[in-house]
Every structure is written in structure tokens, then in C-alpha cells.
Short mmCIF file of C-alpha atoms in Angstrom, two decimals:
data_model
loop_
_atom_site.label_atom_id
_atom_site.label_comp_id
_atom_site.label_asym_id
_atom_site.label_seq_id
_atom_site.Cartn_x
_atom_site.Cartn_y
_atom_site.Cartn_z
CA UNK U 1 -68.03 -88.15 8.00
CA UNK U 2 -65.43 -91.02 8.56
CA UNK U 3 -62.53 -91.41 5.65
CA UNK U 4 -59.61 -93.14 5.69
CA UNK U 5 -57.93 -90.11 3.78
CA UNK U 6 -55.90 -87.52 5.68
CA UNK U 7 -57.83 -84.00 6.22
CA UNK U 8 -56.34 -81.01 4.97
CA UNK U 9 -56.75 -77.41 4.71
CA UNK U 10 -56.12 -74.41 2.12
CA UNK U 11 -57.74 -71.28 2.43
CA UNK U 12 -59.28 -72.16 5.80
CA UNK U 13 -61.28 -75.00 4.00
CA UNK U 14 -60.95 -78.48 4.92
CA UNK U 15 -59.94 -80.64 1.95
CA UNK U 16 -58.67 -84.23 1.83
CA UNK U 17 -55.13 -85.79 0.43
CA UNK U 18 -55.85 -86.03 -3.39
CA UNK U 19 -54.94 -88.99 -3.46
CA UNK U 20 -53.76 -92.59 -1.91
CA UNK U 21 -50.19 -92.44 -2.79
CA UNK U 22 -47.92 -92.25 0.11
CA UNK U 23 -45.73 -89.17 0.56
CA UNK U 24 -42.12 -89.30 -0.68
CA UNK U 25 -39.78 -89.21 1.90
CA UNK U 26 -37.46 -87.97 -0.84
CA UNK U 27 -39.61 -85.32 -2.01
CA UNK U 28 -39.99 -82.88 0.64
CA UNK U 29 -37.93 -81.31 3.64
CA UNK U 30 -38.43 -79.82 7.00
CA UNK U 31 -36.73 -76.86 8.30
CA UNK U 32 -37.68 -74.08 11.23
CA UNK U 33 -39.16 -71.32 9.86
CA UNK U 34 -39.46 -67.25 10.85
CA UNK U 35 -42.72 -66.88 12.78
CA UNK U 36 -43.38 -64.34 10.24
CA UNK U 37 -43.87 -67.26 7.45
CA UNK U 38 -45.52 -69.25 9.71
CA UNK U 39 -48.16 -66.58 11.06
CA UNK U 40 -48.88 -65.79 6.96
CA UNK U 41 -49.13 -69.64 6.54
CA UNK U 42 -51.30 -70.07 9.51
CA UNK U 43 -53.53 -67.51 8.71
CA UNK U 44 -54.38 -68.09 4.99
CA UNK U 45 -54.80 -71.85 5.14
CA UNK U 46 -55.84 -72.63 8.44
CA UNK U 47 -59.19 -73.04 10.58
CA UNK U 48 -57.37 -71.27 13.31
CA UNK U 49 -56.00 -68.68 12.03
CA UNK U 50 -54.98 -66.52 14.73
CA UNK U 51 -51.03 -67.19 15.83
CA UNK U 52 -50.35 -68.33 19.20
CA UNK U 53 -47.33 -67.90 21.65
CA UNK U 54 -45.42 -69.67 19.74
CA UNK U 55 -41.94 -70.67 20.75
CA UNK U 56 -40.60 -72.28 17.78
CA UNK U 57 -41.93 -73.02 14.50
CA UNK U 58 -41.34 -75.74 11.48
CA UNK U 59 -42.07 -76.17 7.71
CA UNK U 60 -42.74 -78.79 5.55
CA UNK U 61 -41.39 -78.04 2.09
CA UNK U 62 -42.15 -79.11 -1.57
CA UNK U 63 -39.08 -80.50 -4.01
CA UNK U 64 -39.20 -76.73 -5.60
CA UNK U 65 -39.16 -74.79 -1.93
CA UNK U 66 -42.56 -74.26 -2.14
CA UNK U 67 -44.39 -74.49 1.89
CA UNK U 68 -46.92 -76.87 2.21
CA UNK U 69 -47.42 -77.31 5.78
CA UNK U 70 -46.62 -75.66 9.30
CA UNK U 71 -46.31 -76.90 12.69
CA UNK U 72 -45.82 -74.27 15.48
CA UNK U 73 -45.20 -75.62 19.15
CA UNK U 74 -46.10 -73.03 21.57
CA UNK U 75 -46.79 -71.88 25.51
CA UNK U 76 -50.22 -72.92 26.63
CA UNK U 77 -51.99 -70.18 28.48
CA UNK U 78 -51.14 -72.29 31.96
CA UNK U 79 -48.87 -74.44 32.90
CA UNK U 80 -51.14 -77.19 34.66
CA UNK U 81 -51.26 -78.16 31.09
CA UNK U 82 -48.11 -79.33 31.11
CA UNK U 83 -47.95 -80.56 34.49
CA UNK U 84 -50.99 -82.53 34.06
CA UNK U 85 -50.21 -84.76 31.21
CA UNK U 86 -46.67 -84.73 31.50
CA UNK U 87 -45.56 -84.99 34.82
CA UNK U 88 -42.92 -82.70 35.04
CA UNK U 89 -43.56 -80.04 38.12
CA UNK U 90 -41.71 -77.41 35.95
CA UNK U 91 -43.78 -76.35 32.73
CA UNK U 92 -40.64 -75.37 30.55
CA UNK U 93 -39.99 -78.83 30.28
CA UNK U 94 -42.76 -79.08 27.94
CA UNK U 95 -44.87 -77.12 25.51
CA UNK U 96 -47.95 -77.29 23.67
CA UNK U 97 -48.82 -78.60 19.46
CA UNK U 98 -50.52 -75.56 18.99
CA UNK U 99 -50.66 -75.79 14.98
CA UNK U 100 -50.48 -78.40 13.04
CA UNK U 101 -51.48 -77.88 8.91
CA UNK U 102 -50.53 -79.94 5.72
CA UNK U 103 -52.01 -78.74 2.59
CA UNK U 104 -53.82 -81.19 0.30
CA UNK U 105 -51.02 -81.11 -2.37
CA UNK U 106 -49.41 -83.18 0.47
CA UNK U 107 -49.49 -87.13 0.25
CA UNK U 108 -50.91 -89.61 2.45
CA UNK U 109 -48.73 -90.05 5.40
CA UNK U 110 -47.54 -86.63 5.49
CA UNK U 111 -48.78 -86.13 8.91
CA UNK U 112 -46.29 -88.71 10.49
CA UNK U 113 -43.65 -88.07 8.38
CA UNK U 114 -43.55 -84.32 9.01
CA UNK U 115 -44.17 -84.70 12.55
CA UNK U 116 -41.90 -86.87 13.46
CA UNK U 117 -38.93 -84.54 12.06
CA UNK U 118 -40.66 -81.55 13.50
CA UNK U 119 -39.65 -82.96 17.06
CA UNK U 120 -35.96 -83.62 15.93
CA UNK U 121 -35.81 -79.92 15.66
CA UNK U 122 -37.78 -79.12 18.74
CA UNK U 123 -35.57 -81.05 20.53
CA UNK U 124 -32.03 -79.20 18.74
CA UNK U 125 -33.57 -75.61 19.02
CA UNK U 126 -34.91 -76.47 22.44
CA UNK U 127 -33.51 -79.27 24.57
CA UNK U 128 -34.93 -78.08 27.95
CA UNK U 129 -38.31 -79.22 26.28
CA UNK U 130 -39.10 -83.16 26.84
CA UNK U 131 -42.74 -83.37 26.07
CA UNK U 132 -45.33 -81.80 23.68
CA UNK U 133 -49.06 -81.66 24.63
CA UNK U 134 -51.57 -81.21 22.14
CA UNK U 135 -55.50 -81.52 21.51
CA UNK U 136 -57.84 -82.76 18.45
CA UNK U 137 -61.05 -81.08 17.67
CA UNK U 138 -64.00 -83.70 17.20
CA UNK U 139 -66.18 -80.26 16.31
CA UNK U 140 -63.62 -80.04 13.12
CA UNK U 141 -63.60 -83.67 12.39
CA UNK U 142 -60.32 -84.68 14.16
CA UNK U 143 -59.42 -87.32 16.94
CA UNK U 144 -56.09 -87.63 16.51
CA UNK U 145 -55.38 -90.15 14.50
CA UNK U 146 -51.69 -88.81 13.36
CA UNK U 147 -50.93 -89.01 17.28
CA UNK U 148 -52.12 -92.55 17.45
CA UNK U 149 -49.85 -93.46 14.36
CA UNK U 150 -46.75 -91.87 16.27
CA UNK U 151 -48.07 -93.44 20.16
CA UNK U 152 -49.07 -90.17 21.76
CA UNK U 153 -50.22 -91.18 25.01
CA UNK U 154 -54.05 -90.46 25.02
CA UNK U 155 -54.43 -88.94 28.42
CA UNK U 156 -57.79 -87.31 28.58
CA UNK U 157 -61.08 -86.00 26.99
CA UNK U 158 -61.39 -82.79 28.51
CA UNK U 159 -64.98 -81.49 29.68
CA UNK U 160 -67.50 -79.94 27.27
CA UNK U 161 -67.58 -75.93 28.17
CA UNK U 162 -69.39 -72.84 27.20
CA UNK U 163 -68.43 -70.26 25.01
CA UNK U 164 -69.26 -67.38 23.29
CA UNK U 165 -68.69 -66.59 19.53
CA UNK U 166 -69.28 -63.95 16.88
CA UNK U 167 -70.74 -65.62 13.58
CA UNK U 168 -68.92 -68.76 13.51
CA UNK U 169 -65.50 -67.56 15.43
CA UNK U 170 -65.43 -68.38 19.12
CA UNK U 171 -63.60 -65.53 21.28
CA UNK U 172 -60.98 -66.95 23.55
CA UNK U 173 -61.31 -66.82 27.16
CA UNK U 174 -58.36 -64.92 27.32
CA UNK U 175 -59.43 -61.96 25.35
CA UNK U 176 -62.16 -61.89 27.03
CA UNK U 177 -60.58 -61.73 30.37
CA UNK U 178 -58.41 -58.69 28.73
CA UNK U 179 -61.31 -56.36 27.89
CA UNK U 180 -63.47 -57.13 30.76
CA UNK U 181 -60.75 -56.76 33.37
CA UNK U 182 -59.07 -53.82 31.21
CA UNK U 183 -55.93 -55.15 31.62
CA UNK U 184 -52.88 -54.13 28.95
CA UNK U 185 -53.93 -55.42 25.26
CA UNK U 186 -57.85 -54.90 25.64
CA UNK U 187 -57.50 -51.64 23.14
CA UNK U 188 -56.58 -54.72 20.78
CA UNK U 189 -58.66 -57.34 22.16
CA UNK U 190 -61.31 -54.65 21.59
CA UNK U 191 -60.21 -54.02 18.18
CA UNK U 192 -60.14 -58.14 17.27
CA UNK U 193 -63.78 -58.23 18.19
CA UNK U 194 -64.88 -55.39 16.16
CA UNK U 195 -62.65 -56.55 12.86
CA UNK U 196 -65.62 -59.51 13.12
CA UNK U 197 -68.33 -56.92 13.00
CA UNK U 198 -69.97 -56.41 16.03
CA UNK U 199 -70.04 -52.29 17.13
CA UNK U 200 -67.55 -50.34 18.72
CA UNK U 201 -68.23 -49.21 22.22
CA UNK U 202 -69.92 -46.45 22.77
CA UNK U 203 -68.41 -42.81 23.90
CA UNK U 204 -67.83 -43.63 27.70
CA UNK U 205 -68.58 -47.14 27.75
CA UNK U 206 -66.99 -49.31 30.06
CA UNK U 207 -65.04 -52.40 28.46
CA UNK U 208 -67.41 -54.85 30.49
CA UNK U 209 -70.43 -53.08 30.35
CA UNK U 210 -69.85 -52.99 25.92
CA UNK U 211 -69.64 -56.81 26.28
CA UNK U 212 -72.64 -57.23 28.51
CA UNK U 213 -74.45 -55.25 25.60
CA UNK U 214 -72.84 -57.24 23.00
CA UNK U 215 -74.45 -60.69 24.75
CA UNK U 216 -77.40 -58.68 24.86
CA UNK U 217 -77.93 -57.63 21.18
CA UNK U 218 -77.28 -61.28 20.32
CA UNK U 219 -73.72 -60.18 18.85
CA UNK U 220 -72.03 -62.52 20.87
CA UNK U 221 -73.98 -65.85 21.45
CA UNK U 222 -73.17 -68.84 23.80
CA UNK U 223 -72.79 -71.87 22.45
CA UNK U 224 -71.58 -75.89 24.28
CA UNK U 225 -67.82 -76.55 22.88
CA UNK U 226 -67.40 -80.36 22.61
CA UNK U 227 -64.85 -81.73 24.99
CA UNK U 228 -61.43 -82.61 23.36
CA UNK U 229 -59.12 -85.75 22.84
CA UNK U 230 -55.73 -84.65 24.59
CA UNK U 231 -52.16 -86.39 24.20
CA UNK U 232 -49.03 -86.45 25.04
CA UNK U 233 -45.20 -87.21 23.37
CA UNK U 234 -42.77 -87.86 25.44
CA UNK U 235 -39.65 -87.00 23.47
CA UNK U 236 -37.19 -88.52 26.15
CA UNK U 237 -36.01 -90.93 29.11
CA UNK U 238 -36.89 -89.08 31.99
CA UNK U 239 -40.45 -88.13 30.12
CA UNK U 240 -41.17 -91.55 29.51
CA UNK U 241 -40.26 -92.84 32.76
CA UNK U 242 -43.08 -90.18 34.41
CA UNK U 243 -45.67 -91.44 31.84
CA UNK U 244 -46.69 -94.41 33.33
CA UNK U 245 -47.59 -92.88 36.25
CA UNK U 246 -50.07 -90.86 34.14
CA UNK U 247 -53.46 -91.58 32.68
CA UNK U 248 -53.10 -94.02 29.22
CA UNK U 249 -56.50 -94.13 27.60
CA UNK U 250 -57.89 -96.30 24.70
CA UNK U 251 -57.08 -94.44 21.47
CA UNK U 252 -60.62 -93.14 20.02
CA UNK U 253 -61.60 -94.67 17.40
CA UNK U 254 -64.06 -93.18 15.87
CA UNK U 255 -65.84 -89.05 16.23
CA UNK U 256 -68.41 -88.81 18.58
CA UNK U 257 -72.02 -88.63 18.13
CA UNK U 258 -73.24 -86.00 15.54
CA UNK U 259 -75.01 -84.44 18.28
CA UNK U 260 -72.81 -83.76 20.66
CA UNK U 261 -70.44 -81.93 18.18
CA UNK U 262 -70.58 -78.11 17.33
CA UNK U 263 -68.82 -77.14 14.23
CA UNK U 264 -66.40 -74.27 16.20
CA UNK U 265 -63.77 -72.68 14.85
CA UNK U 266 -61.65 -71.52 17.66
CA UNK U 267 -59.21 -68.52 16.67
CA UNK U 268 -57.29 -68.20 20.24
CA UNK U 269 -57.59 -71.85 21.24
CA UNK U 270 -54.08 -72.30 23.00
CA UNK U 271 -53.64 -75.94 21.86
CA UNK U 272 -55.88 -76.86 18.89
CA UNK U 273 -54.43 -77.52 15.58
CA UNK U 274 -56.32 -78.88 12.33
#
């Protein structure tokens, strides 16, 4: 479905902005936030509700103090992410959008307008960070139209991929790696799978033998993730002097075909947002 109304989220379902008013600038404020009020936020309102590696973390807030939106910038799992679309050889020179939320009490326009002060504090709380990468979801109806508004560079789609999921929650690669490869956190990794429902291992089972099983007994299924739009901000001089060296696509204009779009929702994605 195409709309020219701003997609939101409360209690992990996606809503629209109520209404066509534009937000008042007036109205709300933006401050960082503990992690612990953003992990709470994240995980009651948004499609992604596991918290990522976050490194710093910003609210939007209501007149009365009340939090309507959370954007948490954040490591990505490897730093050819940020050497890839930013340019910079060193990967602590940028970081990842990893969450990006705004209620539906929100106005239209909130997007922008919280953004865009979400960076000011990125760049106080940490100035050895000069570019943010982030990703929209076509499977969740977004191409990025916020980061069009505020001329992210469009760098890439990235390649459609397989993955496996429980229900309707995709497992990240990474805990995956962890349990099959027993390295430290699979007792948890182990322990996030079986909060979704499938069976514990068995007395003696090895970690990647219990997921071998699990693909078996059609608890965890394969299923084609659709590729994703990727952009990049660059917050300063020297970023904006590497970009042209960098891919610039045509900002998307519209989803893709219904077809080659899975509805995923992605708990451990390192750079998705909704």
C-alpha cells in the first residue's frame, strides 16, 4: 500500500500519523535518553524489538514529558558497513541508524524534524562519529522516504538473502553463528530461540546438531529476505568530501513489486529501523 501519510508504530503494530497537520516544532523536544528507556520503548512499540549495540540513544518528547519516539544509533555487526558507504577506512568514524520509531500521536513531519536534532546530539555526545548508515525495509513497507527528505545519499540495494525464522521472527545470523559455533552467549542465544517456542535441546545434544533438528521438524523455516534500500548522512566536511567518490543512486520512489516482498520482522537486524 502507497500513502502519503507517515507510518508509525505502537505496540509493534504499524499505524499511520492521525492526521495531516504538521508537527509543532514548539511542541515537542529531543534529548538522549538511558538505554534502559530506550530498550523498554523499543521493545513495546516496535517491529524490531530486540535492542542492538547501541552506542547512544535519543528521545522525542511530548509538551507533558511524555516519549513518543526513539532513535538509537548503534555498531553494525562489521565494519565494511561503514567503510563501504562512507568512505572512511576507520569504522569509528561512523555508526549505524539502527532504530528509528515515532508513535502515531506524532504529527506529520515528525520524522525530519526529530531526526535532524537526533544528529546534533550524535555529533555533541560523539564527535569522532561523521557519518550514520542506515537501511529501510521494503518487506515492512519502508523505502526511506524520511532519508530522502533530509538527502541521505542512496548508496545501494543490498542483495536478497536467505534466512531462517520461527513463526514470523527471523533469527539473526549472528545468533545463529553463537549456538552453532558454541561460542560465549549461545546459553542465551539458546534461550532467545526457545522464549519463541520451539523445544529445548535434548539431554546431550550438541548446539548444532539441536538446530539441524529444529530445520528438520519445520521449527525453523527458510524463507528469501528482500534486498534493502541503504543510505548514508554525512554529518561533516571531510564526510562529504569522500561521498562523491561513492555510489549516489536515484532515490526509490516507490516499494517494489508485491512479489518480491516478504513481510519479515527481523529482531537482530543490525541496521533496520521502522
Amino acid at each position: 500500500m502507497q500513502t502519503d501519510r507517515s507510518q508509525r508504530w505502537r505496540e509493534r503494530r504499524a499505524l499511520w500519523a492521525r492526521d495531516l497537520t504538521l508537527i509543532d516544532p514548539g511542541a515537542y523536544s529531543v534529548d538522549v535518553i538511558d538505554h534502559a528507556d530506550a530498550r523498554a520503548f523499543i521493545a513495546q512499540h516496535h517491529y524490531l524489538p530486540r535492542y542492538p549495540a547501541a552506542q547512544l540513544a535519543v528521545g522525542l518528547f511530548a509538551r507533558k514529558g511524555a516519549l513518543e519516539g526513539v532513535a538509537v544509533f548503534a555498531v553494525p555487526t562489521t565494519g565494511a558497513v561503514i567503510s563501504r558507504h562512507t568512505g572512511f577506512d576507520d569504522p569509528r568514524r561512523g555508526c549505524v541508524l539502527a532504530r528509528l520509531i515515532l508513535t502515531d500521536a506524532v504529527p506529520q513531519n515528525g520524522e525530519s524534524f526529530f531526526v535532524a536534532r537526533a544528529f546534533r546530539h550524535l555529533r555533541r555526545e560523539r564527535p569522532g562519529i561523521e557519518a550514520v548508515v542506515t537501511y529501510s525495509d521494503p518487506g515492512a513497507g519502508h523505502i526511506g522516504r524520511v532519508y530522502c527528505a533530509l538527502s541521505a545519499a542512496h548508496r545501494a540495494v543490498t542483495k536478497p538473502r536467505s534466512v531462517l525464522r520461527v513463526g514470523n521472527i527471523t533469527i539473526s545470523g549472528r545468533t545463529l553463528s553463537k549456538i552453532r559455533l558454541g561460542e560465549q552467549g549461545h546459553a542465551g542465544a539458546i534461550d532467545q530461540l526457545v522464549s519463541l517456542g520451539v523445544p529445548r535441546p535434548r539431554i546431550g545434544e550438541e548446539p548444532r546438531s539441536w538446530l539441524w533438528r529444529l530445520q528438520r521438524e519445520r521449527h525453523l523455516v527458510t524463507h528469501q529476505q528482500a534486498g534493502l534500500f541503504a543510505y548514508c548522512f554525512e554529518l561533516t566536511r571531510e564526510a562529504r568530501r569522500r561521498g562523491p567518490t561513492l555510489p549516489r543512486l536515484p532515490y526509490p520512489k516507490a516499494l517494489p513489486p508485491r512479489n518480491a516482498l516478504l513481510p519479515l520482522i527481523w529482531p537482530d537486524q543490525e541496521t533496520l529501523h521502522g
